[in-house]
Short mmCIF file of C-alpha atoms in Angstrom, two decimals:
data_model
loop_
_atom_site.label_atom_id
_atom_site.label_comp_id
_atom_site.label_asym_id
_atom_site.label_seq_id
_atom_site.Cartn_x
_atom_site.Cartn_y
_atom_site.Cartn_z
CA MET A 1 -0.52 15.19 -4.07
CA ALA A 2 3.02 16.12 -2.68
CA ASP A 3 6.09 14.77 -4.34
CA THR A 4 8.02 12.66 -2.21
CA PRO A 5 12.13 13.32 -2.42
CA ASP A 6 14.98 11.01 -2.57
CA TYR A 7 16.44 9.58 0.46
CA ALA A 8 18.64 12.36 2.26
CA GLN A 9 22.15 11.93 3.92
CA VAL A 10 22.30 8.64 5.98
CA GLN A 11 22.83 9.49 9.74
CA PRO A 12 24.29 7.11 12.51
CA ASN A 13 21.89 4.90 14.28
CA ARG A 14 22.04 4.77 18.06
CA ARG A 15 20.94 1.12 18.02
CA SER A 16 24.15 -0.36 16.28
CA LYS A 17 27.32 0.64 14.87
CA ARG A 18 26.17 -1.19 11.83
CA SER A 19 22.90 0.60 11.38
CA ARG A 20 22.29 3.79 9.97
CA ARG A 21 19.22 5.85 9.68
CA THR A 22 18.03 8.34 6.75
CA ALA A 23 15.51 10.97 7.11
CA LEU A 24 14.01 12.44 4.01
CA THR A 25 14.47 15.85 3.21
CA ALA A 26 10.47 16.48 3.34
CA ALA A 27 7.54 14.68 4.68
CA VAL A 28 6.52 11.36 2.93
CA ALA A 29 3.07 11.44 1.31
CA SER A 30 0.92 8.22 2.20
CA GLY A 31 -2.22 7.59 0.76
CA VAL A 32 -1.06 7.99 -2.80
CA ALA A 33 -1.56 5.40 -5.49
CA VAL A 34 -0.42 6.32 -9.13
CA ALA A 35 1.50 3.51 -10.26
CA ALA A 36 1.68 0.26 -12.32
CA ILE A 37 0.82 -2.79 -10.35
CA VAL A 38 3.60 -5.40 -9.71
CA THR A 39 4.20 -7.86 -6.95
CA VAL A 40 6.90 -8.83 -5.05
CA THR A 41 8.61 -12.23 -4.33
CA THR A 42 8.64 -11.98 -0.41
CA SER A 43 6.35 -12.96 2.09
CA VAL A 44 5.56 -12.49 5.73
CA LEU A 45 4.32 -15.23 8.46
CA SER A 46 1.00 -13.46 9.32
CA THR A 47 -1.78 -16.22 9.08
CA PRO A 48 -4.97 -14.70 7.71
CA GLU A 49 -8.19 -15.52 9.21
CA THR A 50 -8.80 -19.10 8.97
CA SER A 51 -12.46 -19.73 10.21
CA PRO A 52 -13.58 -23.07 8.90
CA ALA A 53 -14.96 -23.23 5.22
CA GLY A 54 -18.56 -23.60 5.31
CA SER A 55 -18.85 -22.10 8.87
CA GLY A 56 -21.74 -19.94 7.87
CA THR A 57 -20.29 -16.62 8.72
CA ALA A 58 -20.64 -14.92 5.41
CA SER A 59 -23.74 -14.48 3.49
CA VAL A 60 -24.26 -15.85 -0.21
CA SER A 61 -24.83 -13.31 -2.66
CA SER A 62 -25.48 -13.80 -6.59
CA ALA A 63 -25.11 -10.25 -7.27
CA ARG A 64 -21.85 -8.86 -9.06
CA ALA A 65 -19.61 -7.16 -6.72
CA SER A 66 -19.27 -3.21 -7.05
CA ALA A 67 -17.26 -1.44 -9.73
CA PRO A 68 -13.64 -0.59 -8.62
CA GLU A 69 -13.00 2.69 -6.84
CA PRO A 70 -9.76 4.85 -7.05
CA ILE A 71 -7.61 3.07 -4.28
CA GLU A 72 -6.45 6.66 -2.61
CA LYS A 73 -10.19 7.03 -1.76
CA LEU A 74 -11.07 3.40 -0.91
CA TRP A 75 -7.89 2.53 1.18
CA PRO A 76 -6.08 5.55 1.96
CA ALA A 77 -4.40 4.28 4.93
CA ALA A 78 -2.96 1.35 3.35
CA VAL A 79 -0.92 3.26 0.43
CA HIS A 80 2.49 4.63 1.06
CA GLU A 81 5.19 6.24 -1.58
CA VAL A 82 8.81 5.18 -1.10
CA PRO A 83 11.67 6.27 -3.12
CA ALA A 84 13.39 3.90 -5.25
CA LYS A 85 17.17 4.94 -4.76
CA LEU A 86 19.41 5.59 -1.82
CA PRO A 87 21.92 8.16 -1.53
CA ASP A 88 24.55 6.39 -3.14
CA GLY A 89 22.47 5.71 -6.23
CA ARG A 90 21.68 1.92 -5.31
CA LYS A 91 18.46 1.15 -6.28
CA VAL A 92 16.17 -0.29 -3.49
CA ARG A 93 13.30 -2.60 -3.71
CA PRO A 94 10.22 -2.96 -1.13
CA ARG A 95 9.96 -6.54 -0.02
CA LEU A 96 7.40 -6.60 2.45
CA MET A 97 5.82 -4.61 5.62
CA VAL A 98 7.70 -5.82 8.66
CA ASP A 99 5.35 -4.01 10.88
CA THR A 100 2.55 -1.61 10.88
CA THR A 101 5.09 1.54 9.98
CA LYS A 102 8.05 -0.31 8.51
CA VAL A 103 8.73 -1.46 4.98
CA LEU A 104 11.58 -3.93 4.41
CA LEU A 105 13.65 -2.58 1.30
CA THR A 106 16.80 -4.65 -0.24
CA ALA A 107 19.66 -2.52 -1.90
CA GLU A 108 20.27 -4.16 -5.25
CA ALA A 109 23.85 -4.29 -6.51
CA GLY A 110 22.49 -5.55 -9.68
CA PHE A 111 19.54 -7.46 -11.06
CA GLU A 112 18.02 -9.88 -8.52
CA LYS A 113 21.63 -9.01 -6.41
CA ALA A 114 20.51 -7.75 -3.05
CA ASN A 115 23.41 -6.58 -1.04
CA GLY A 116 21.80 -4.75 1.92
CA LEU A 117 18.87 -4.66 4.12
CA TYR A 118 16.86 -1.51 5.15
CA THR A 119 13.73 -0.50 6.64
CA TYR A 120 11.68 2.60 5.64
CA ASP A 121 9.26 4.24 7.94
CA VAL A 122 6.06 5.29 6.12
CA ASN A 123 5.20 7.95 8.98
CA SER A 124 8.65 9.61 9.52
CA GLY A 125 10.21 8.96 6.00
CA GLU A 126 13.42 7.52 7.79
CA VAL A 127 15.36 4.59 6.64
CA ALA A 128 17.61 2.58 8.75
CA GLU A 129 20.20 0.01 7.72
CA LEU A 130 19.61 -3.38 9.08
CA ALA A 131 22.43 -5.46 7.63
CA ASP A 132 24.92 -5.86 4.75
CA ILE A 133 24.25 -8.98 2.83
CA THR A 134 27.52 -11.01 2.39
CA LEU A 135 27.54 -14.11 0.17
CA PRO A 136 29.76 -17.28 0.72
CA ALA A 137 32.11 -17.99 -1.93
CA GLY A 138 30.84 -20.09 -4.88
CA THR A 139 27.19 -18.50 -4.44
CA THR A 140 25.16 -18.82 -7.78
CA LEU A 141 21.79 -18.41 -6.66
CA PHE A 142 21.26 -14.87 -5.06
CA PRO A 143 19.21 -13.72 -2.00
CA ASP A 144 15.73 -14.40 -2.50
CA GLY A 145 12.55 -15.48 -0.65
CA PHE A 146 12.52 -12.42 2.10
CA THR A 147 10.45 -13.35 5.08
CA ALA A 148 9.59 -11.65 8.12
CA GLY A 149 8.27 -12.89 11.61
CA GLN A 150 8.77 -13.39 15.53
CA GLY A 151 11.11 -10.45 15.05
CA ARG A 152 13.51 -11.99 12.40
CA VAL A 153 13.99 -11.44 8.51
CA ALA A 154 14.86 -14.93 6.86
CA TRP A 155 16.10 -15.51 3.11
CA TRP A 156 17.95 -17.84 1.45
CA THR A 157 20.77 -18.33 -1.10
CA ALA A 158 22.54 -21.28 -2.88
CA ARG A 159 25.98 -22.19 -3.81
CA GLY A 160 27.49 -24.68 -6.17
CA ALA A 161 26.76 -25.80 -9.83
CA ALA A 162 23.73 -26.76 -10.92
CA ASP A 163 23.52 -30.60 -10.49
CA LYS A 164 24.83 -30.14 -6.90
CA ARG A 165 23.85 -27.05 -5.34
CA THR A 166 23.63 -26.33 -1.35
CA ALA A 167 21.01 -23.86 0.13
CA ASP A 168 21.96 -21.49 2.90
CA ILE A 169 19.09 -20.28 4.81
CA TRP A 170 19.71 -16.87 6.81
CA THR A 171 18.14 -14.74 9.42
CA VAL A 172 18.69 -11.28 11.05
CA PRO A 173 16.95 -9.35 13.67
CA THR A 174 14.33 -6.95 12.64
CA THR A 175 16.27 -4.36 14.78
CA GLY A 176 19.37 -4.97 12.84
CA GLY A 177 22.62 -7.03 13.19
CA ARG A 178 24.75 -9.42 11.65
CA PRO A 179 23.04 -12.02 9.48
CA GLN A 180 23.22 -15.49 10.89
CA LEU A 181 23.61 -18.57 8.65
CA VAL A 182 21.10 -20.65 10.33
CA THR A 183 21.66 -23.89 8.29
CA SER A 184 22.78 -25.43 5.24
CA ALA A 185 21.35 -28.16 3.11
CA PRO A 186 21.34 -29.95 -0.40
CA LEU A 187 18.92 -28.09 -2.61
CA PRO A 188 16.71 -30.43 -4.68
CA PRO A 189 16.06 -29.45 -8.34
CA ALA A 190 13.66 -26.61 -8.89
CA SER A 191 9.97 -27.60 -9.57
CA SER A 192 7.76 -25.50 -11.70
CA ALA A 193 7.34 -23.35 -8.58
CA GLY A 194 10.98 -22.86 -8.31
CA PHE A 195 13.94 -23.82 -6.07
CA VAL A 196 12.92 -22.65 -2.29
CA THR A 197 9.15 -22.10 -2.67
CA GLY A 198 8.51 -20.59 0.58
CA ILE A 199 9.91 -19.84 4.01
CA ALA A 200 8.24 -19.27 7.25
CA ILE A 201 9.26 -18.38 10.92
CA THR A 202 7.74 -20.02 14.20
CA PRO A 203 8.78 -19.04 17.49
CA ASP A 204 11.01 -22.16 17.63
CA ARG A 205 11.73 -23.38 14.29
CA LEU A 206 12.59 -22.09 10.72
CA ALA A 207 10.60 -23.79 7.91
CA TRP A 208 11.00 -23.86 4.08
CA SER A 209 9.57 -25.77 0.94
CA ALA A 210 12.21 -26.93 -1.70
CA GLY A 211 11.66 -28.09 -5.19
CA ASN A 212 8.90 -31.15 -5.01
CA GLU A 213 10.74 -32.60 -2.04
CA GLY A 214 8.31 -31.07 0.47
CA VAL A 215 8.75 -29.00 4.01
CA PHE A 216 11.78 -29.03 6.12
CA THR A 217 12.11 -27.52 9.49
CA VAL A 218 15.23 -26.51 11.51
CA ASP A 219 15.77 -25.08 15.14
CA VAL A 220 15.49 -21.25 14.62
CA ASN A 221 19.17 -20.92 16.20
CA GLY A 222 20.58 -23.54 13.78
CA GLY A 223 21.17 -27.24 13.46
CA GLN A 224 20.17 -30.24 11.30
CA PRO A 225 17.22 -29.80 8.94
CA GLN A 226 14.52 -32.29 9.08
CA ARG A 227 11.88 -33.42 6.64
CA VAL A 228 8.31 -32.79 7.60
CA ASP A 229 6.72 -36.31 6.81
CA GLY A 230 3.67 -36.41 4.22
CA THR A 231 4.66 -33.10 2.65
CA GLN A 232 6.47 -34.19 -0.74
CA GLY A 233 5.04 -31.95 -3.46
CA GLN A 234 3.63 -29.38 -1.05
CA HIS A 235 4.65 -25.76 -0.80
CA ILE A 236 4.38 -23.23 2.13
CA LEU A 237 1.06 -21.05 1.83
CA ASN A 238 1.00 -19.45 5.16
CA TRP A 239 2.10 -21.48 8.22
CA PRO A 240 1.15 -23.90 8.98
CA TRP A 241 -0.87 -24.42 5.95
CA VAL A 242 1.08 -25.66 2.84
CA GLY A 243 -0.42 -26.75 -0.59
CA SER A 244 -0.12 -27.58 -4.10
CA PRO A 245 0.67 -26.73 -6.91
CA GLY A 246 3.04 -24.10 -5.70
CA THR A 247 3.00 -20.14 -6.44
CA PHE A 248 4.77 -20.10 -9.87
CA GLY A 249 3.47 -23.36 -11.28
CA GLY A 250 2.64 -22.06 -14.94
CA ASN A 251 -0.85 -21.64 -15.98
CA GLU A 252 -2.29 -23.73 -13.24
CA SER A 253 -3.79 -21.85 -10.21
CA PRO A 254 -1.79 -22.42 -7.17
CA PHE A 255 -2.79 -23.99 -4.05
CA GLN A 256 -6.01 -25.59 -5.27
CA SER A 257 -5.66 -28.23 -2.41
CA VAL A 258 -4.12 -27.31 1.17
CA MET A 259 -2.97 -28.98 4.12
CA ASN A 260 -2.56 -27.83 8.00
CA ILE A 261 0.55 -29.55 9.06
CA GLU A 262 0.06 -29.22 12.54
CA THR A 263 -3.51 -30.71 12.60
CA GLY A 264 -3.44 -32.66 9.50
CA GLU A 265 -6.69 -30.97 8.03
CA LYS A 266 -6.96 -31.15 4.49
CA ARG A 267 -8.95 -29.02 1.92
CA ALA A 268 -9.17 -30.30 -1.58
CA ARG A 269 -10.25 -28.84 -4.88
CA THR A 270 -12.81 -31.73 -5.32
CA ALA A 271 -15.19 -29.67 -3.07
CA LEU A 272 -15.34 -26.49 -5.21
CA GLN A 273 -18.28 -26.09 -7.63
CA PRO A 274 -17.33 -26.64 -11.60
CA GLY A 275 -15.03 -23.92 -12.90
CA SER A 276 -11.43 -23.45 -13.50
CA PRO A 277 -9.65 -22.05 -10.25
CA VAL A 278 -8.21 -18.58 -10.69
CA ALA A 279 -6.91 -17.91 -7.29
CA CYS A 280 -6.95 -19.86 -3.90
CA GLY A 281 -6.05 -19.26 -0.32
CA ILE A 282 -6.69 -21.14 2.98
CA THR A 283 -10.30 -20.45 3.20
CA LEU A 284 -11.57 -18.88 -0.24
CA CYS A 285 -11.05 -19.95 -3.88
CA VAL A 286 -12.12 -17.74 -6.98
CA THR A 287 -13.28 -19.90 -9.77
CA HIS A 288 -13.88 -18.83 -13.56
CA PRO A 289 -16.79 -21.00 -15.18
CA GLY A 290 -16.22 -19.78 -18.62
CA ARG A 291 -14.91 -16.84 -20.80
CA SER A 292 -17.29 -14.41 -19.29
CA ALA A 293 -15.33 -12.12 -16.88
CA ALA A 294 -17.53 -13.11 -14.10
CA ALA A 295 -15.82 -15.28 -11.61
CA GLN A 296 -17.39 -16.92 -8.46
CA VAL A 297 -15.70 -16.40 -4.89
CA GLN A 298 -16.32 -19.64 -3.11
CA ASP A 299 -15.83 -21.05 0.43
CA ARG A 300 -13.43 -23.86 0.41
CA ASP A 301 -16.62 -26.24 0.67
CA GLY A 302 -17.93 -24.97 -2.65
CA ARG A 303 -20.50 -22.68 -1.05
CA ALA A 304 -20.92 -19.61 -3.36
CA ARG A 305 -20.38 -16.12 -1.64
CA HIS A 306 -20.77 -13.61 -4.86
CA ASP A 307 -19.51 -13.13 -8.15
CA MET A 308 -16.61 -10.71 -9.30
CA ASP A 309 -15.39 -9.25 -12.71
CA VAL A 310 -11.82 -10.58 -12.78
CA THR A 311 -10.82 -9.27 -16.38
CA GLY A 312 -7.09 -9.71 -16.73
CA VAL A 313 -6.46 -11.83 -13.59
CA ALA A 314 -3.93 -14.39 -14.09
CA PRO A 315 -3.59 -17.59 -11.78
CA GLN A 316 -2.29 -16.68 -8.61
CA PRO A 317 -2.43 -17.33 -4.82
CA LEU A 318 -4.86 -15.26 -2.66
CA GLN A 319 -2.62 -12.96 -0.74
CA GLN A 320 -3.75 -12.96 2.80
CA ASP A 321 -6.42 -15.19 1.95
CA ARG A 322 -8.38 -12.42 0.32
CA PHE A 323 -6.37 -10.22 -2.36
CA LEU A 324 -5.66 -10.65 -5.83
CA SER A 325 -4.49 -8.35 -8.65
CA ALA A 326 -5.20 -7.66 -12.38
CA GLN A 327 -2.92 -5.71 -14.70
CA LEU A 328 -5.04 -4.33 -17.72
CA PRO A 329 -3.49 -2.02 -20.55
CA ASP A 330 -4.69 1.35 -18.66
CA ARG A 331 -4.76 0.38 -15.02
CA ALA A 332 -4.56 -1.94 -12.26
CA ILE A 333 -7.15 -3.28 -10.02
CA VAL A 334 -6.60 -5.16 -6.47
CA HIS A 335 -9.61 -7.06 -5.76
CA ASP A 336 -10.72 -7.83 -1.85
CA VAL A 337 -12.69 -10.81 -2.82
CA ARG A 338 -13.69 -11.60 0.71
CA SER A 339 -15.77 -8.42 0.91
CA GLY A 340 -16.39 -8.08 -2.98
CA VAL A 341 -14.67 -4.51 -3.22
CA SER A 342 -12.07 -3.71 -5.79
CA ALA A 343 -9.71 -0.57 -6.24
CA GLU A 344 -8.41 0.70 -9.27
CA ILE A 345 -4.87 2.63 -9.93
CA ARG A 346 -4.45 4.60 -13.18
CA GLY A 347 -1.50 6.40 -14.39
CA LEU A 348 0.58 3.16 -14.61
CA ASP A 349 3.91 2.17 -15.61
CA THR A 350 3.29 -1.11 -17.27
CA ARG A 351 7.11 -2.10 -17.91
CA THR A 352 7.49 -3.31 -14.47
CA ARG A 353 5.82 -6.17 -12.83
CA TYR A 354 6.83 -8.41 -9.71
CA ARG A 355 5.05 -11.72 -8.93
CA ALA A 356 4.04 -12.13 -5.18
CA PRO A 357 4.56 -15.37 -3.34
CA ALA A 358 1.67 -16.65 -1.16
CA GLY A 359 2.47 -15.12 1.91
CA SER A 360 3.18 -11.59 0.74
CA ASN A 361 1.55 -8.90 2.58
CA ILE A 362 1.79 -5.91 0.00
CA ALA A 363 1.16 -5.03 -3.56
CA LEU A 364 3.82 -3.15 -5.22
CA PHE A 365 3.55 -0.57 -7.93
CA THR A 366 5.63 1.76 -9.97
CA ARG A 367 5.78 5.11 -11.32
CA GLY A 368 9.07 6.53 -12.60
CA ASP A 369 11.75 6.51 -9.79
CA LYS A 370 8.91 6.01 -7.13
CA PHE A 371 7.33 2.80 -5.42
CA VAL A 372 3.86 2.75 -4.27
CA VAL A 373 3.53 0.02 -1.56
CA VAL A 374 -0.03 -1.06 -0.57
CA ASP A 375 0.24 -2.65 2.88
CA LEU A 376 -2.42 -5.43 2.55
CA THR A 377 -2.61 -5.75 6.23
CA ALA A 378 -3.85 -2.41 6.79
CA ILE A 379 -6.89 -2.95 4.84
CA HIS A 380 -10.06 -4.04 7.22
#
């Protein structure tokens, strides 16, 4: 396994006076996974396969899924090692995969205080600066909710006192440029899932869910936000799907019920077989019937697919409608519940964990001053 060096000196980027590109001093090792499992509070607008529940496309099996295999053996093309610092010493944090080769990074001026956007090329080891993040006067909630789609990156910040905050929604092209303030709107009180609980980018609209007030949209180029009727208490899962409860709703599994905003189709928890939901997506749910480690993977109509050992899994959304993660004392496990295959990661740094929102397309791990990014969209 090759060691990956820190970022080398930044070079000018031909595409933009404001963009810079950095080449690593040695080739980057991909297919490496030796870190603590963490998840990351960002998401990408890539809707997973959404064949109707109960379509009969998957065979039912009562057999327990296979034992975990080393992740570098099972999914080598999906695993990439990323340095954790820029040359100026600023820490970076991987947020999501912008495309098949580039990881979105935020440069951190302090804890949860992103002040710059970069992309890291997993093939060449180059890092390009996309934008500086500047904050309006009076900002009290710092950049969060990073999302990518339709050639843009989006995020939110907020200004004002706790009882009267204003949310600012921002975008920047994935090729770099100056961040655009798309709109500002009153920020509702936080729900158990948070303040802004999801952002989505469509070809012509920007959407977000806020507190328990539901889903709002605005023209992608700016304008007055509009609330989507019938979405109070709903949170963005993968556009156009929303649901409840939201991602960080305590000990209750999120998205037990979901709804398609565009068609009105609803998929409720009541269709599931008895048991406590552990994780749900658009077409699948994982339920836990009791104290046993065994859990059952079900279609949304309650049809059983197979059993899986989900020891250590806390309530969470199914990333990409198929992945969930577990942190154990000596290892981490990423489960592909659709196929019944699991990958394990050993040699963990268990001190750092990040939680993933519903639309996240990476699983993030740490060891020392390196990140290991698992591109979930590269797992077929």
